[in-house]
Every structure is written in structure tokens, then in C-alpha cells.
């Protein structure tokens, strides 16, 4: 796997929005040089209905701006799919339905893990451990006894976004997969915006969606 964030544009993007999101790894099918989806089913797997709707609708707009038809799972899938488990035969029926209605791509996003982390206070984090002595070490850390602000607990969410081809002449091939970490999300709306922009940027760099023209970027920035 390779890290897309080594590119200059991705670094600039991340610095613009802070460090709350990071594309930590990604994989692209080596047999696919370029790919431009015609009709996409967008699925955000979460039990939070409002967040799912917001995520899918915003990502839908991104694909439509780039000339792809996009449908959200909130609209396309039967509501029972959200509440009941389905089996392999039902998945086959779903794929057949997708093919029959002209879909060629699925974009699936889900949370794959959550880590509970501890963040220590800034002056401790910045201390140069190569020069410290016992006295310095103890004085620097003594807040742990009585200061509740010495450290804070936060969550690190590990997410995964996958693009699948459901072309009738091929297997349901994985085209691209990206792993994105979200640090201690506070504002759901902001995180969704940042996440979508990061995914779109990664897909553009891999030539898996049509990039916007400069004038289109300006129009959408206004």
C-alpha cells in the first residue's frame, strides 16, 4: 500500500483543515489506470441517520459536479436493509438490481475501529527527553497527582472508504480503498465536510473521478 498524503496538494489540504483527519493509507487496483464512474450508489454505514443522510447527500453532490449520476442508499435501498441483516442471496439480488438500473460503481464508507487515547498537556509533550534529569523529569510531571488537566481522554476513529466496480462484464472488483483516521470529532458537520473533501481529493489524484476545471472550482467556492 502507498500513502497518498506524500503529495504536496494533499499536505496543503490537510494543513488547511487542521489535523482532525488523516489519510493514513490507501490501495489502488494495479489493473486500473483510470476510472470514471457513470452511476454511483453511495453508502454510509452508520446507525446515525442524520449523519448518514448528510454524508451521502454531500458526497452525491460532489459526484454530480463531476458528471456522474449518484444515488444515496437512503433513497435507493429498502428501509429493511438498514434494520435487518441480509444474506448472500439477498446481496446477489441487490447487485442484479443495481446492474439492471445502470449502476457501475459503489462507494462504501464505514467505521472499522475506535481507539481510546490519552493526550498529555502541551508543555510535557514538548519537553526534550534527551536532556532531562530526575529533578526536571519529576517537576515536569508532578501535575499528574492533582491537576485534572494534566491529560485528557479522546477517541481516534478508524474509517474505511472503498470504491467497487459492479460492471456487468467483470467481478465486483475493488478499485480503491482508503483508510482515514478521525481524531476526537466534535462537530459532525465539519468532520463530514472535511472527510468528503479528502476522499474526493484522493480519488482525483488516483484518476478515479473526473476533476473539476479551474473555473468550476471557483464557481463552487463562491
PDB file of C-alpha atoms in Angstrom:
ATOM      1  CA  UNK A   1       0.000   0.000   0.000  1.00  0.00           C
ATOM      2  CA  UNK A   2       1.065   3.557  -0.511  1.00  0.00           C
ATOM      3  CA  UNK A   3       0.483   6.845   1.264  1.00  0.00           C
ATOM      4  CA  UNK A   4      -1.247   9.453  -0.854  1.00  0.00           C
ATOM      5  CA  UNK A   5      -0.561  12.187   1.680  1.00  0.00           C
ATOM      6  CA  UNK A   6       3.019  12.391   0.485  1.00  0.00           C
ATOM      7  CA  UNK A   7       1.869  14.608  -2.361  1.00  0.00           C
ATOM      8  CA  UNK A   8       2.096  18.355  -1.985  1.00  0.00           C
ATOM      9  CA  UNK A   9      -1.545  19.019  -2.698  1.00  0.00           C
ATOM     10  CA  UNK A  10      -2.759  16.623  -0.033  1.00  0.00           C
ATOM     11  CA  UNK A  11      -0.418  18.104   2.544  1.00  0.00           C
ATOM     12  CA  UNK A  12      -1.736  21.571   1.743  1.00  0.00           C
ATOM     13  CA  UNK A  13      -5.269  20.278   2.036  1.00  0.00           C
ATOM     14  CA  UNK A  14      -4.659  18.742   5.439  1.00  0.00           C
ATOM     15  CA  UNK A  15      -2.924  21.853   6.736  1.00  0.00           C
ATOM     16  CA  UNK A  16      -5.915  23.899   5.627  1.00  0.00           C
ATOM     17  CA  UNK A  17      -8.363  21.871   7.675  1.00  0.00           C
ATOM     18  CA  UNK A  18      -6.100  21.024  10.622  1.00  0.00           C
ATOM     19  CA  UNK A  19      -5.095  17.626  11.914  1.00  0.00           C
ATOM     20  CA  UNK A  20      -8.505  16.154  12.778  1.00  0.00           C
ATOM     21  CA  UNK A  21      -8.440  13.900   9.710  1.00  0.00           C
ATOM     22  CA  UNK A  22      -5.616  11.972   8.108  1.00  0.00           C
ATOM     23  CA  UNK A  23      -5.479   9.626   5.133  1.00  0.00           C
ATOM     24  CA  UNK A  24      -3.140   7.103   6.709  1.00  0.00           C
ATOM     25  CA  UNK A  25      -3.040   4.568   3.894  1.00  0.00           C
ATOM     26  CA  UNK A  26      -4.643   3.660   0.578  1.00  0.00           C
ATOM     27  CA  UNK A  27      -4.653   0.995  -2.106  1.00  0.00           C
ATOM     28  CA  UNK A  28      -5.488   1.193  -5.797  1.00  0.00           C
ATOM     29  CA  UNK A  29      -6.160  -1.755  -8.078  1.00  0.00           C
ATOM     30  CA  UNK A  30      -2.981  -2.036 -10.187  1.00  0.00           C
ATOM     31  CA  UNK A  31      -5.011  -3.252 -13.166  1.00  0.00           C
ATOM     32  CA  UNK A  32      -6.968   0.013 -13.351  1.00  0.00           C
ATOM     33  CA  UNK A  33      -5.117   3.101 -14.573  1.00  0.00           C
ATOM     34  CA  UNK A  34      -8.106   5.435 -14.815  1.00  0.00           C
ATOM     35  CA  UNK A  35     -11.761   5.058 -13.958  1.00  0.00           C
ATOM     36  CA  UNK A  36     -14.639   7.473 -14.247  1.00  0.00           C
ATOM     37  CA  UNK A  37     -17.924   6.235 -12.713  1.00  0.00           C
ATOM     38  CA  UNK A  38     -21.140   6.693 -14.642  1.00  0.00           C
ATOM     39  CA  UNK A  39     -23.703   5.902 -11.950  1.00  0.00           C
ATOM     40  CA  UNK A  40     -22.741   5.565  -8.287  1.00  0.00           C
ATOM     41  CA  UNK A  41     -24.517   4.157  -5.254  1.00  0.00           C
ATOM     42  CA  UNK A  42     -23.244   5.967  -2.151  1.00  0.00           C
ATOM     43  CA  UNK A  43     -23.454   4.081   1.144  1.00  0.00           C
ATOM     44  CA  UNK A  44     -22.500   5.487   4.526  1.00  0.00           C
ATOM     45  CA  UNK A  45     -22.786   2.678   7.071  1.00  0.00           C
ATOM     46  CA  UNK A  46     -23.799   4.233  10.387  1.00  0.00           C
ATOM     47  CA  UNK A  47     -26.762   3.965  12.727  1.00  0.00           C
ATOM     48  CA  UNK A  48     -26.817   7.779  12.996  1.00  0.00           C
ATOM     49  CA  UNK A  49     -29.497   8.564  10.427  1.00  0.00           C
ATOM     50  CA  UNK A  50     -28.885  12.318  10.336  1.00  0.00           C
ATOM     51  CA  UNK A  51     -25.126  11.950   9.870  1.00  0.00           C
ATOM     52  CA  UNK A  52     -25.653   9.306   7.217  1.00  0.00           C
ATOM     53  CA  UNK A  53     -28.080  11.464   5.271  1.00  0.00           C
ATOM     54  CA  UNK A  54     -25.798  14.486   5.434  1.00  0.00           C
ATOM     55  CA  UNK A  55     -22.751  12.455   4.399  1.00  0.00           C
ATOM     56  CA  UNK A  56     -24.446  10.721   1.485  1.00  0.00           C
ATOM     57  CA  UNK A  57     -26.139  13.852   0.162  1.00  0.00           C
ATOM     58  CA  UNK A  58     -22.955  15.921   0.221  1.00  0.00           C
ATOM     59  CA  UNK A  59     -20.925  13.197  -1.455  1.00  0.00           C
ATOM     60  CA  UNK A  60     -23.687  12.812  -4.039  1.00  0.00           C
ATOM     61  CA  UNK A  61     -23.268  16.479  -4.981  1.00  0.00           C
ATOM     62  CA  UNK A  62     -19.506  16.009  -5.410  1.00  0.00           C
ATOM     63  CA  UNK A  63     -20.035  13.222  -7.936  1.00  0.00           C
ATOM     64  CA  UNK A  64     -22.763  15.114  -9.782  1.00  0.00           C
ATOM     65  CA  UNK A  65     -20.479  18.135 -10.164  1.00  0.00           C
ATOM     66  CA  UNK A  66     -18.030  15.806 -11.898  1.00  0.00           C
ATOM     67  CA  UNK A  67     -20.535  14.419 -14.375  1.00  0.00           C
ATOM     68  CA  UNK A  68     -21.523  11.199 -12.597  1.00  0.00           C
ATOM     69  CA  UNK A  69     -25.049  10.262 -11.660  1.00  0.00           C
ATOM     70  CA  UNK A  70     -25.188   9.471  -7.949  1.00  0.00           C
ATOM     71  CA  UNK A  71     -27.895   7.951  -5.759  1.00  0.00           C
ATOM     72  CA  UNK A  72     -27.782   7.686  -1.981  1.00  0.00           C
ATOM     73  CA  UNK A  73     -28.535   4.457  -0.135  1.00  0.00           C
ATOM     74  CA  UNK A  74     -31.151   6.371   1.868  1.00  0.00           C
ATOM     75  CA  UNK A  75     -33.121   6.709  -1.362  1.00  0.00           C
ATOM     76  CA  UNK A  76     -32.250   3.506  -3.205  1.00  0.00           C
ATOM     77  CA  UNK A  77     -32.153   0.788  -0.547  1.00  0.00           C
ATOM     78  CA  UNK A  78     -35.217  -0.626   1.134  1.00  0.00           C
ATOM     79  CA  UNK A  79     -35.527   0.540   4.727  1.00  0.00           C
ATOM     80  CA  UNK A  80     -35.377  -3.076   5.947  1.00  0.00           C
ATOM     81  CA  UNK A  81     -31.750  -3.232   4.797  1.00  0.00           C
ATOM     82  CA  UNK A  82     -30.923  -0.662   7.474  1.00  0.00           C
ATOM     83  CA  UNK A  83     -32.662  -2.553  10.275  1.00  0.00           C
ATOM     84  CA  UNK A  84     -32.333  -6.258   9.428  1.00  0.00           C
ATOM     85  CA  UNK A  85     -29.408  -8.437   8.445  1.00  0.00           C
ATOM     86  CA  UNK A  86     -29.416  -9.685   4.859  1.00  0.00           C
ATOM     87  CA  UNK A  87     -27.873 -12.843   3.448  1.00  0.00           C
ATOM     88  CA  UNK A  88     -25.730 -13.620   0.425  1.00  0.00           C
ATOM     89  CA  UNK A  89     -28.697 -14.379  -1.819  1.00  0.00           C
ATOM     90  CA  UNK A  90     -30.246 -11.019  -0.995  1.00  0.00           C
ATOM     91  CA  UNK A  91     -26.927  -9.331  -1.791  1.00  0.00           C
ATOM     92  CA  UNK A  92     -26.928 -11.086  -5.171  1.00  0.00           C
ATOM     93  CA  UNK A  93     -30.426  -9.759  -5.793  1.00  0.00           C
ATOM     94  CA  UNK A  94     -29.282  -6.263  -4.840  1.00  0.00           C
ATOM     95  CA  UNK A  95     -26.337  -6.399  -7.234  1.00  0.00           C
ATOM     96  CA  UNK A  96     -28.619  -7.648 -10.014  1.00  0.00           C
ATOM     97  CA  UNK A  97     -30.964  -4.734  -9.333  1.00  0.00           C
ATOM     98  CA  UNK A  98     -28.055  -2.286  -9.425  1.00  0.00           C
ATOM     99  CA  UNK A  99     -26.876  -3.648 -12.769  1.00  0.00           C
ATOM    100  CA  UNK A 100     -30.413  -3.532 -14.148  1.00  0.00           C
ATOM    101  CA  UNK A 101     -30.698   0.144 -13.245  1.00  0.00           C
ATOM    102  CA  UNK A 102     -27.401   1.109 -14.828  1.00  0.00           C
ATOM    103  CA  UNK A 103     -25.118   1.389 -11.804  1.00  0.00           C
ATOM    104  CA  UNK A 104     -21.439   0.692 -12.366  1.00  0.00           C
ATOM    105  CA  UNK A 105     -19.945   1.837  -9.044  1.00  0.00           C
ATOM    106  CA  UNK A 106     -20.499   1.553  -5.299  1.00  0.00           C
ATOM    107  CA  UNK A 107     -18.779   3.838  -2.793  1.00  0.00           C
ATOM    108  CA  UNK A 108     -18.947   2.358   0.703  1.00  0.00           C
ATOM    109  CA  UNK A 109     -17.814   4.145   3.889  1.00  0.00           C
ATOM    110  CA  UNK A 110     -17.769   2.687   7.390  1.00  0.00           C
ATOM    111  CA  UNK A 111     -16.072   2.911  10.790  1.00  0.00           C
ATOM    112  CA  UNK A 112     -13.793  -0.089  11.338  1.00  0.00           C
ATOM    113  CA  UNK A 113     -12.461   0.663  14.818  1.00  0.00           C
ATOM    114  CA  UNK A 114     -12.179   3.102  17.703  1.00  0.00           C
ATOM    115  CA  UNK A 115      -9.137   3.638  19.939  1.00  0.00           C
ATOM    116  CA  UNK A 116      -9.283   5.378  23.300  1.00  0.00           C
ATOM    117  CA  UNK A 117      -6.257   7.666  23.597  1.00  0.00           C
ATOM    118  CA  UNK A 118      -4.649   9.937  26.180  1.00  0.00           C
ATOM    119  CA  UNK A 119      -3.268  13.342  25.259  1.00  0.00           C
ATOM    120  CA  UNK A 120      -0.796  14.873  27.727  1.00  0.00           C
ATOM    121  CA  UNK A 121      -0.513  18.588  28.371  1.00  0.00           C
ATOM    122  CA  UNK A 122       1.476  20.556  25.821  1.00  0.00           C
ATOM    123  CA  UNK A 123       4.488  21.543  27.941  1.00  0.00           C
ATOM    124  CA  UNK A 124       5.098  17.891  28.783  1.00  0.00           C
ATOM    125  CA  UNK A 125       4.756  16.773  25.178  1.00  0.00           C
ATOM    126  CA  UNK A 126       7.276  19.390  24.051  1.00  0.00           C
ATOM    127  CA  UNK A 127       9.879  18.566  26.673  1.00  0.00           C
ATOM    128  CA  UNK A 128      13.204  17.314  25.302  1.00  0.00           C
ATOM    129  CA  UNK A 129      13.642  13.927  26.967  1.00  0.00           C
ATOM    130  CA  UNK A 130      17.265  13.585  25.823  1.00  0.00           C
ATOM    131  CA  UNK A 131      18.430  16.299  28.235  1.00  0.00           C
ATOM    132  CA  UNK A 132      16.195  15.795  31.281  1.00  0.00           C
ATOM    133  CA  UNK A 133      17.436  14.791  34.716  1.00  0.00           C
ATOM    134  CA  UNK A 134      15.488  13.220  37.567  1.00  0.00           C
ATOM    135  CA  UNK A 135      14.642  16.593  39.117  1.00  0.00           C
ATOM    136  CA  UNK A 136      13.461  18.019  35.802  1.00  0.00           C
ATOM    137  CA  UNK A 137      11.513  14.897  34.988  1.00  0.00           C
ATOM    138  CA  UNK A 138       9.713  14.859  38.337  1.00  0.00           C
ATOM    139  CA  UNK A 139       8.926  18.572  38.352  1.00  0.00           C
ATOM    140  CA  UNK A 140       7.620  18.383  34.809  1.00  0.00           C
ATOM    141  CA  UNK A 141       5.246  15.512  35.587  1.00  0.00           C
ATOM    142  CA  UNK A 142       4.129  16.193  39.149  1.00  0.00           C
ATOM    143  CA  UNK A 143       0.820  17.618  37.959  1.00  0.00           C
ATOM    144  CA  UNK A 144      -0.353  14.056  37.485  1.00  0.00           C
ATOM    145  CA  UNK A 145      -1.077  13.920  41.230  1.00  0.00           C
ATOM    146  CA  UNK A 146      -3.512  16.800  41.470  1.00  0.00           C
ATOM    147  CA  UNK A 147      -4.169  18.510  38.139  1.00  0.00           C
ATOM    148  CA  UNK A 148      -7.129  17.052  36.181  1.00  0.00           C
ATOM    149  CA  UNK A 149      -5.912  18.958  33.112  1.00  0.00           C
ATOM    150  CA  UNK A 150      -2.626  17.050  33.069  1.00  0.00           C
ATOM    151  CA  UNK A 151      -4.057  14.786  30.407  1.00  0.00           C
ATOM    152  CA  UNK A 152      -7.293  14.320  28.504  1.00  0.00           C
ATOM    153  CA  UNK A 153      -9.000  11.291  27.056  1.00  0.00           C
ATOM    154  CA  UNK A 154     -10.102  11.301  23.438  1.00  0.00           C
ATOM    155  CA  UNK A 155     -11.181   8.881  20.730  1.00  0.00           C
ATOM    156  CA  UNK A 156      -9.445   8.043  17.464  1.00  0.00           C
ATOM    157  CA  UNK A 157     -11.850   6.659  14.864  1.00  0.00           C
ATOM    158  CA  UNK A 158     -10.510   4.420  12.090  1.00  0.00           C
ATOM    159  CA  UNK A 159     -12.637   4.593   8.957  1.00  0.00           C
ATOM    160  CA  UNK A 160     -12.529   2.968   5.558  1.00  0.00           C
ATOM    161  CA  UNK A 161     -13.898   4.130   2.211  1.00  0.00           C
ATOM    162  CA  UNK A 162     -13.977   1.646  -0.674  1.00  0.00           C
ATOM    163  CA  UNK A 163     -14.849   2.079  -4.346  1.00  0.00           C
ATOM    164  CA  UNK A 164     -16.186  -1.027  -6.102  1.00  0.00           C
ATOM    165  CA  UNK A 165     -16.863  -1.661  -9.771  1.00  0.00           C
ATOM    166  CA  UNK A 166     -20.080  -3.576 -10.483  1.00  0.00           C
ATOM    167  CA  UNK A 167     -19.624  -3.628 -14.236  1.00  0.00           C
ATOM    168  CA  UNK A 168     -21.608  -6.476 -15.885  1.00  0.00           C
ATOM    169  CA  UNK A 169     -18.550  -7.913 -17.658  1.00  0.00           C
ATOM    170  CA  UNK A 170     -16.383  -8.072 -14.523  1.00  0.00           C
ATOM    171  CA  UNK A 171     -16.414  -9.416 -10.999  1.00  0.00           C
ATOM    172  CA  UNK A 172     -17.351  -6.952  -8.253  1.00  0.00           C
ATOM    173  CA  UNK A 173     -13.798  -5.656  -8.195  1.00  0.00           C
ATOM    174  CA  UNK A 174     -12.330  -3.379  -5.569  1.00  0.00           C
ATOM    175  CA  UNK A 175     -10.973  -0.314  -7.359  1.00  0.00           C
ATOM    176  CA  UNK A 176      -9.678   1.758  -4.455  1.00  0.00           C
ATOM    177  CA  UNK A 177      -9.637   1.702  -0.673  1.00  0.00           C
ATOM    178  CA  UNK A 178      -8.615   4.492   1.680  1.00  0.00           C
ATOM    179  CA  UNK A 179      -8.081   4.383   5.428  1.00  0.00           C
ATOM    180  CA  UNK A 180      -8.826   7.661   7.197  1.00  0.00           C
ATOM    181  CA  UNK A 181      -8.322   8.398  10.887  1.00  0.00           C
ATOM    182  CA  UNK A 182     -10.555  10.945  12.610  1.00  0.00           C
ATOM    183  CA  UNK A 183      -9.236  12.419  15.850  1.00  0.00           C
ATOM    184  CA  UNK A 184     -11.730  13.324  18.570  1.00  0.00           C
ATOM    185  CA  UNK A 185     -14.558  14.610  16.346  1.00  0.00           C
ATOM    186  CA  UNK A 186     -16.573  17.378  17.982  1.00  0.00           C
ATOM    187  CA  UNK A 187     -18.547  18.959  15.157  1.00  0.00           C
ATOM    188  CA  UNK A 188     -20.201  16.310  12.971  1.00  0.00           C
ATOM    189  CA  UNK A 189     -20.961  18.721  10.137  1.00  0.00           C
ATOM    190  CA  UNK A 190     -17.363  19.946   9.890  1.00  0.00           C
ATOM    191  CA  UNK A 191     -15.958  16.421  10.051  1.00  0.00           C
ATOM    192  CA  UNK A 192     -18.278  15.260   7.265  1.00  0.00           C
ATOM    193  CA  UNK A 193     -17.213  18.171   5.053  1.00  0.00           C
ATOM    194  CA  UNK A 194     -13.529  17.517   5.674  1.00  0.00           C
ATOM    195  CA  UNK A 195     -13.897  13.770   5.178  1.00  0.00           C
ATOM    196  CA  UNK A 196     -15.695  14.123   1.861  1.00  0.00           C
ATOM    197  CA  UNK A 197     -13.197  16.665   0.545  1.00  0.00           C
ATOM    198  CA  UNK A 198     -10.322  14.388   1.494  1.00  0.00           C
ATOM    199  CA  UNK A 199     -11.872  11.342  -0.202  1.00  0.00           C
ATOM    200  CA  UNK A 200     -12.633  13.326  -3.354  1.00  0.00           C
ATOM    201  CA  UNK A 201      -9.093  14.690  -3.471  1.00  0.00           C
ATOM    202  CA  UNK A 202      -7.639  11.205  -3.126  1.00  0.00           C
ATOM    203  CA  UNK A 203      -9.858   9.842  -5.907  1.00  0.00           C
ATOM    204  CA  UNK A 204      -8.914  12.742  -8.174  1.00  0.00           C
ATOM    205  CA  UNK A 205      -5.209  12.115  -7.604  1.00  0.00           C
ATOM    206  CA  UNK A 206      -5.680   8.457  -8.483  1.00  0.00           C
ATOM    207  CA  UNK A 207      -7.648   9.429 -11.628  1.00  0.00           C
ATOM    208  CA  UNK A 208     -10.737   7.586 -10.423  1.00  0.00           C
ATOM    209  CA  UNK A 209     -13.150  10.509 -10.783  1.00  0.00           C
ATOM    210  CA  UNK A 210     -13.225  13.476 -13.134  1.00  0.00           C
ATOM    211  CA  UNK A 211     -11.521  16.525 -11.565  1.00  0.00           C
ATOM    212  CA  UNK A 212     -13.247  19.878 -11.689  1.00  0.00           C
ATOM    213  CA  UNK A 213     -11.945  22.506 -14.086  1.00  0.00           C
ATOM    214  CA  UNK A 214     -10.380  25.652 -12.544  1.00  0.00           C
ATOM    215  CA  UNK A 215     -13.403  27.770 -13.405  1.00  0.00           C
ATOM    216  CA  UNK A 216     -15.702  25.149 -11.833  1.00  0.00           C
ATOM    217  CA  UNK A 217     -13.635  25.221  -8.656  1.00  0.00           C
ATOM    218  CA  UNK A 218     -14.065  28.994  -8.479  1.00  0.00           C
ATOM    219  CA  UNK A 219     -17.806  28.779  -9.094  1.00  0.00           C
ATOM    220  CA  UNK A 220     -18.258  26.254  -6.288  1.00  0.00           C
ATOM    221  CA  UNK A 221     -16.077  28.224  -3.915  1.00  0.00           C
ATOM    222  CA  UNK A 222     -18.303  31.301  -4.167  1.00  0.00           C
TER     223      UNK A 222
END
